[in-house]
């Protein structure tokens, strides 16, 4: 619920910031450039303010900022706990005799207590700590290494599913931005066709302006989509690395010791 409120607040901030930028700079600058070009008998210049002045581009920039927030928040959640993979969270675990053959078993309750008390509060929900706690609880109740291994695998599968579901909104934004650009294309072409009679009469300025709306909206939307897709692929790489690192950590610091 807290993350949802933060995401909604980020969307509102993106709307306010982009709209203020548009009404304060982009649209006045674009209007001035177009007016000057018309007075000189020229077509609208290919200035950045003219290219991004329409409503479709404004919506695309709003969604871009929101998508960047979602992606960077996921980056932060992964990177702030990455140092845990270099720390032995179950170090100095006490070994107790299990039977007359002098087999030994990790003092599981002591390890779980250490995880509950020594791990910083903002790291308790990290995938590594949650996987260790869940697996150790399973082992403490069954005293079976296979059950421990199965618990690790099930936790990693659940982590992959959770990450995939959390990425749903980012995927939607990456799909929605080009779609909004195509809406601008359809709108611009429709306006251009409605002025075909003027073009046949020799006045093509209205048609060229409308076609400019069509092509500019698609151009901006595709560029933003490419940028967000790059950030998203980097996020997926980090998420995949987190799952692999969690598996390697459990193998190195937990399974090998118990075996």
Short mmCIF file of C-alpha atoms in Angstrom, two decimals:
data_model
loop_
_atom_site.label_atom_id
_atom_site.label_comp_id
_atom_site.label_asym_id
_atom_site.label_seq_id
_atom_site.Cartn_x
_atom_site.Cartn_y
_atom_site.Cartn_z
CA UNK A 1 0.00 0.00 0.00
CA UNK A 2 2.85 2.35 0.84
CA UNK A 3 4.57 1.65 -2.47
CA UNK A 4 1.30 2.23 -4.32
CA UNK A 5 0.86 5.65 -2.68
CA UNK A 6 4.43 6.57 -3.56
CA UNK A 7 3.86 5.53 -7.15
CA UNK A 8 0.66 7.55 -7.36
CA UNK A 9 2.41 10.59 -5.85
CA UNK A 10 5.22 10.22 -8.41
CA UNK A 11 2.64 10.22 -11.22
CA UNK A 12 1.04 13.42 -9.88
CA UNK A 13 4.44 15.10 -9.57
CA UNK A 14 5.30 14.07 -13.13
CA UNK A 15 2.05 15.57 -14.42
CA UNK A 16 2.62 18.86 -12.60
CA UNK A 17 6.30 19.21 -13.56
CA UNK A 18 5.82 18.40 -17.25
CA UNK A 19 2.70 20.55 -17.61
CA UNK A 20 4.38 23.54 -15.96
CA UNK A 21 7.36 23.11 -18.29
CA UNK A 22 5.04 23.00 -21.30
CA UNK A 23 2.93 26.04 -20.41
CA UNK A 24 5.95 27.98 -19.19
CA UNK A 25 8.39 27.31 -22.01
CA UNK A 26 7.58 24.78 -24.72
CA UNK A 27 4.28 26.08 -26.08
CA UNK A 28 5.13 29.83 -25.86
CA UNK A 29 8.49 29.16 -27.55
CA UNK A 30 6.89 26.99 -30.24
CA UNK A 31 4.17 29.57 -30.91
CA UNK A 32 6.77 32.30 -31.25
CA UNK A 33 8.88 30.28 -33.67
CA UNK A 34 5.88 29.29 -35.80
CA UNK A 35 4.59 32.86 -35.89
CA UNK A 36 7.98 34.15 -37.01
CA UNK A 37 8.21 31.48 -39.72
CA UNK A 38 4.74 32.34 -41.01
CA UNK A 39 5.61 36.04 -41.13
CA UNK A 40 8.64 35.17 -43.24
CA UNK A 41 6.59 32.92 -45.51
CA UNK A 42 8.42 29.80 -44.36
CA UNK A 43 7.31 26.46 -42.95
CA UNK A 44 7.54 25.72 -39.23
CA UNK A 45 11.16 25.22 -38.15
CA UNK A 46 12.42 21.84 -36.92
CA UNK A 47 13.16 23.20 -33.46
CA UNK A 48 12.86 20.93 -30.42
CA UNK A 49 10.10 23.10 -28.94
CA UNK A 50 8.07 22.77 -32.15
CA UNK A 51 8.60 19.00 -32.30
CA UNK A 52 7.38 18.33 -28.75
CA UNK A 53 4.68 21.02 -28.45
CA UNK A 54 1.59 18.81 -28.92
CA UNK A 55 -0.49 17.06 -26.25
CA UNK A 56 0.56 13.55 -27.25
CA UNK A 57 4.22 14.39 -26.66
CA UNK A 58 3.36 15.95 -23.31
CA UNK A 59 1.60 12.76 -22.20
CA UNK A 60 4.57 10.70 -23.38
CA UNK A 61 6.98 12.76 -21.28
CA UNK A 62 4.70 12.40 -18.23
CA UNK A 63 4.68 8.63 -18.63
CA UNK A 64 8.43 8.63 -19.24
CA UNK A 65 9.11 10.36 -15.91
CA UNK A 66 6.75 8.00 -14.13
CA UNK A 67 8.37 4.98 -15.76
CA UNK A 68 11.82 6.26 -14.80
CA UNK A 69 10.66 6.54 -11.19
CA UNK A 70 9.35 2.96 -11.18
CA UNK A 71 12.53 1.60 -12.74
CA UNK A 72 14.90 3.58 -10.52
CA UNK A 73 12.94 2.57 -7.42
CA UNK A 74 13.43 -1.06 -8.38
CA UNK A 75 17.15 -0.34 -8.98
CA UNK A 76 17.42 1.16 -5.51
CA UNK A 77 15.69 -1.76 -3.80
CA UNK A 78 18.14 -4.19 -5.38
CA UNK A 79 21.34 -2.18 -4.94
CA UNK A 80 20.76 -1.17 -1.30
CA UNK A 81 20.89 -4.82 -0.20
CA UNK A 82 23.52 -6.04 -2.66
CA UNK A 83 26.24 -5.80 -0.01
CA UNK A 84 24.56 -8.67 1.90
CA UNK A 85 25.89 -11.14 -0.66
CA UNK A 86 29.45 -10.41 0.52
CA UNK A 87 28.57 -10.93 4.21
CA UNK A 88 28.47 -14.31 5.94
CA UNK A 89 25.11 -13.99 7.69
CA UNK A 90 25.43 -17.38 9.37
CA UNK A 91 29.06 -17.12 10.47
CA UNK A 92 30.19 -18.72 13.73
CA UNK A 93 27.18 -21.03 13.70
CA UNK A 94 27.41 -23.50 16.57
CA UNK A 95 27.75 -27.16 15.67
CA UNK A 96 26.09 -29.64 17.99
CA UNK A 97 26.51 -33.42 18.05
CA UNK A 98 23.54 -35.11 16.46
CA UNK A 99 24.25 -38.76 17.25
CA UNK A 100 26.96 -41.21 18.23
CA UNK A 101 28.54 -41.03 14.78
CA UNK A 102 29.55 -37.45 15.62
CA UNK A 103 27.47 -35.96 12.81
CA UNK A 104 26.85 -32.29 13.25
CA UNK A 105 23.95 -30.02 12.55
CA UNK A 106 23.81 -26.24 12.35
CA UNK A 107 22.19 -24.55 15.31
CA UNK A 108 19.30 -23.34 13.19
CA UNK A 109 17.47 -21.44 15.90
CA UNK A 110 20.56 -19.40 16.69
CA UNK A 111 20.99 -18.49 13.04
CA UNK A 112 17.36 -17.43 12.69
CA UNK A 113 17.64 -15.35 15.87
CA UNK A 114 20.74 -13.64 14.47
CA UNK A 115 18.95 -12.84 11.23
CA UNK A 116 16.02 -11.37 13.16
CA UNK A 117 18.15 -9.22 15.46
CA UNK A 118 21.31 -8.24 13.60
CA UNK A 119 20.03 -7.51 10.10
CA UNK A 120 19.06 -3.83 9.53
CA UNK A 121 15.31 -3.27 9.41
CA UNK A 122 15.38 -1.99 5.82
CA UNK A 123 17.05 -5.23 4.70
CA UNK A 124 14.70 -7.68 6.39
CA UNK A 125 12.51 -7.88 3.29
CA UNK A 126 15.43 -8.50 0.95
CA UNK A 127 15.12 -11.72 -1.09
CA UNK A 128 18.30 -13.15 0.44
CA UNK A 129 17.20 -12.73 4.07
CA UNK A 130 13.68 -13.95 3.36
CA UNK A 131 15.02 -17.00 1.53
CA UNK A 132 17.41 -17.84 4.37
CA UNK A 133 14.77 -17.45 7.07
CA UNK A 134 12.14 -19.46 5.21
CA UNK A 135 14.56 -22.25 4.33
CA UNK A 136 15.98 -22.46 7.84
CA UNK A 137 12.52 -22.62 9.37
CA UNK A 138 11.74 -25.52 7.03
CA UNK A 139 14.96 -27.26 8.02
CA UNK A 140 14.39 -26.73 11.75
CA UNK A 141 11.03 -28.47 11.53
CA UNK A 142 12.11 -31.42 9.33
CA UNK A 143 15.88 -31.72 9.89
CA UNK A 144 16.09 -32.78 6.24
CA UNK A 145 18.61 -31.30 3.82
CA UNK A 146 16.44 -32.10 0.81
CA UNK A 147 13.57 -30.09 2.30
CA UNK A 148 15.98 -27.22 2.84
CA UNK A 149 17.09 -27.36 -0.79
CA UNK A 150 13.48 -27.53 -1.97
CA UNK A 151 12.60 -24.52 0.18
CA UNK A 152 15.41 -22.51 -1.41
CA UNK A 153 14.23 -23.42 -4.91
CA UNK A 154 10.59 -22.57 -4.14
CA UNK A 155 11.61 -19.21 -2.67
CA UNK A 156 13.66 -18.35 -5.74
CA UNK A 157 10.76 -19.29 -8.03
CA UNK A 158 8.44 -17.11 -5.94
CA UNK A 159 10.96 -14.24 -6.18
CA UNK A 160 11.04 -14.53 -9.98
CA UNK A 161 7.23 -14.47 -10.15
CA UNK A 162 7.09 -11.47 -7.78
CA UNK A 163 9.61 -9.52 -9.83
CA UNK A 164 7.74 -10.29 -13.03
CA UNK A 165 4.44 -9.06 -11.55
CA UNK A 166 6.06 -5.88 -10.23
CA UNK A 167 7.37 -5.15 -13.74
CA UNK A 168 3.86 -5.27 -15.24
CA UNK A 169 3.25 -1.52 -15.00
CA UNK A 170 6.65 -0.75 -16.55
CA UNK A 171 5.88 -3.03 -19.48
CA UNK A 172 2.51 -1.34 -19.88
CA UNK A 173 4.12 2.11 -20.01
CA UNK A 174 6.65 0.96 -22.60
CA UNK A 175 3.73 -0.31 -24.71
CA UNK A 176 1.47 2.69 -24.05
CA UNK A 177 3.95 5.42 -25.03
CA UNK A 178 4.30 4.36 -28.71
CA UNK A 179 0.52 3.84 -28.82
CA UNK A 180 -0.03 7.43 -27.72
CA UNK A 181 2.41 8.50 -30.42
CA UNK A 182 0.36 6.62 -33.01
CA UNK A 183 -2.77 8.38 -31.72
CA UNK A 184 -1.04 11.66 -32.53
CA UNK A 185 -0.21 10.26 -35.96
CA UNK A 186 -3.83 9.39 -36.64
CA UNK A 187 -4.99 12.80 -35.37
CA UNK A 188 -2.47 14.63 -37.53
CA UNK A 189 -3.29 12.64 -40.68
CA UNK A 190 -7.00 13.17 -40.06
CA UNK A 191 -6.51 16.92 -39.81
CA UNK A 192 -4.36 16.88 -42.95
CA UNK A 193 -7.04 15.04 -44.92
CA UNK A 194 -9.69 17.48 -43.76
CA UNK A 195 -7.65 20.28 -45.36
CA UNK A 196 -7.11 18.54 -48.68
CA UNK A 197 -9.40 20.99 -50.47
CA UNK A 198 -7.23 23.92 -49.34
CA UNK A 199 -4.14 22.08 -50.52
CA UNK A 200 -5.72 21.55 -53.94
CA UNK A 201 -6.44 25.27 -54.02
CA UNK A 202 -2.74 25.96 -53.45
CA UNK A 203 -2.59 26.52 -49.67
CA UNK A 204 -0.62 23.58 -48.25
CA UNK A 205 0.43 25.22 -44.99
CA UNK A 206 -2.42 23.67 -43.00
CA UNK A 207 -1.75 20.22 -44.38
CA UNK A 208 1.98 20.39 -43.67
CA UNK A 209 1.34 21.54 -40.08
CA UNK A 210 -1.03 18.63 -39.54
CA UNK A 211 1.42 16.15 -41.01
CA UNK A 212 4.04 17.64 -38.71
CA UNK A 213 1.83 16.71 -35.75
CA UNK A 214 1.57 13.16 -37.09
CA UNK A 215 5.29 12.56 -37.60
CA UNK A 216 6.53 14.49 -34.54
CA UNK A 217 4.33 12.57 -32.12
CA UNK A 218 5.51 9.22 -33.48
CA UNK A 219 9.16 10.32 -33.45
CA UNK A 220 9.08 11.49 -29.84
CA UNK A 221 7.12 8.47 -28.62
CA UNK A 222 9.47 5.96 -30.24
CA UNK A 223 12.57 7.70 -28.88
CA UNK A 224 11.13 7.72 -25.35
CA UNK A 225 10.14 4.07 -25.69
CA UNK A 226 13.67 3.11 -26.75
CA UNK A 227 15.10 4.95 -23.74
CA UNK A 228 12.72 3.29 -21.28
CA UNK A 229 13.31 -0.12 -22.85
CA UNK A 230 17.05 0.27 -22.29
CA UNK A 231 16.51 1.10 -18.60
CA UNK A 232 14.07 -1.79 -18.26
CA UNK A 233 16.50 -4.30 -19.74
CA UNK A 234 19.16 -3.12 -17.30
CA UNK A 235 16.66 -3.64 -14.48
CA UNK A 236 15.87 -7.17 -15.67
CA UNK A 237 19.59 -7.92 -15.79
CA UNK A 238 19.93 -6.81 -12.16
CA UNK A 239 16.91 -8.87 -11.13
CA UNK A 240 18.23 -11.99 -12.83
CA UNK A 241 21.61 -11.40 -11.19
CA UNK A 242 19.91 -11.08 -7.80
CA UNK A 243 18.25 -14.49 -8.18
CA UNK A 244 21.51 -16.12 -9.27
CA UNK A 245 23.45 -14.47 -6.44
CA UNK A 246 20.86 -15.65 -3.91
CA UNK A 247 21.18 -19.22 -5.20
CA UNK A 248 24.98 -19.08 -5.09
CA UNK A 249 24.93 -17.61 -1.58
CA UNK A 250 22.66 -20.35 -0.25
CA UNK A 251 24.86 -23.01 -1.85
CA UNK A 252 28.07 -21.53 -0.49
CA UNK A 253 27.11 -20.49 3.03
CA UNK A 254 24.24 -22.81 3.89
CA UNK A 255 23.93 -26.05 1.94
CA UNK A 256 27.63 -26.88 1.95
CA UNK A 257 27.90 -26.40 5.70
CA UNK A 258 24.92 -28.54 6.49
CA UNK A 259 26.09 -31.29 4.17
#
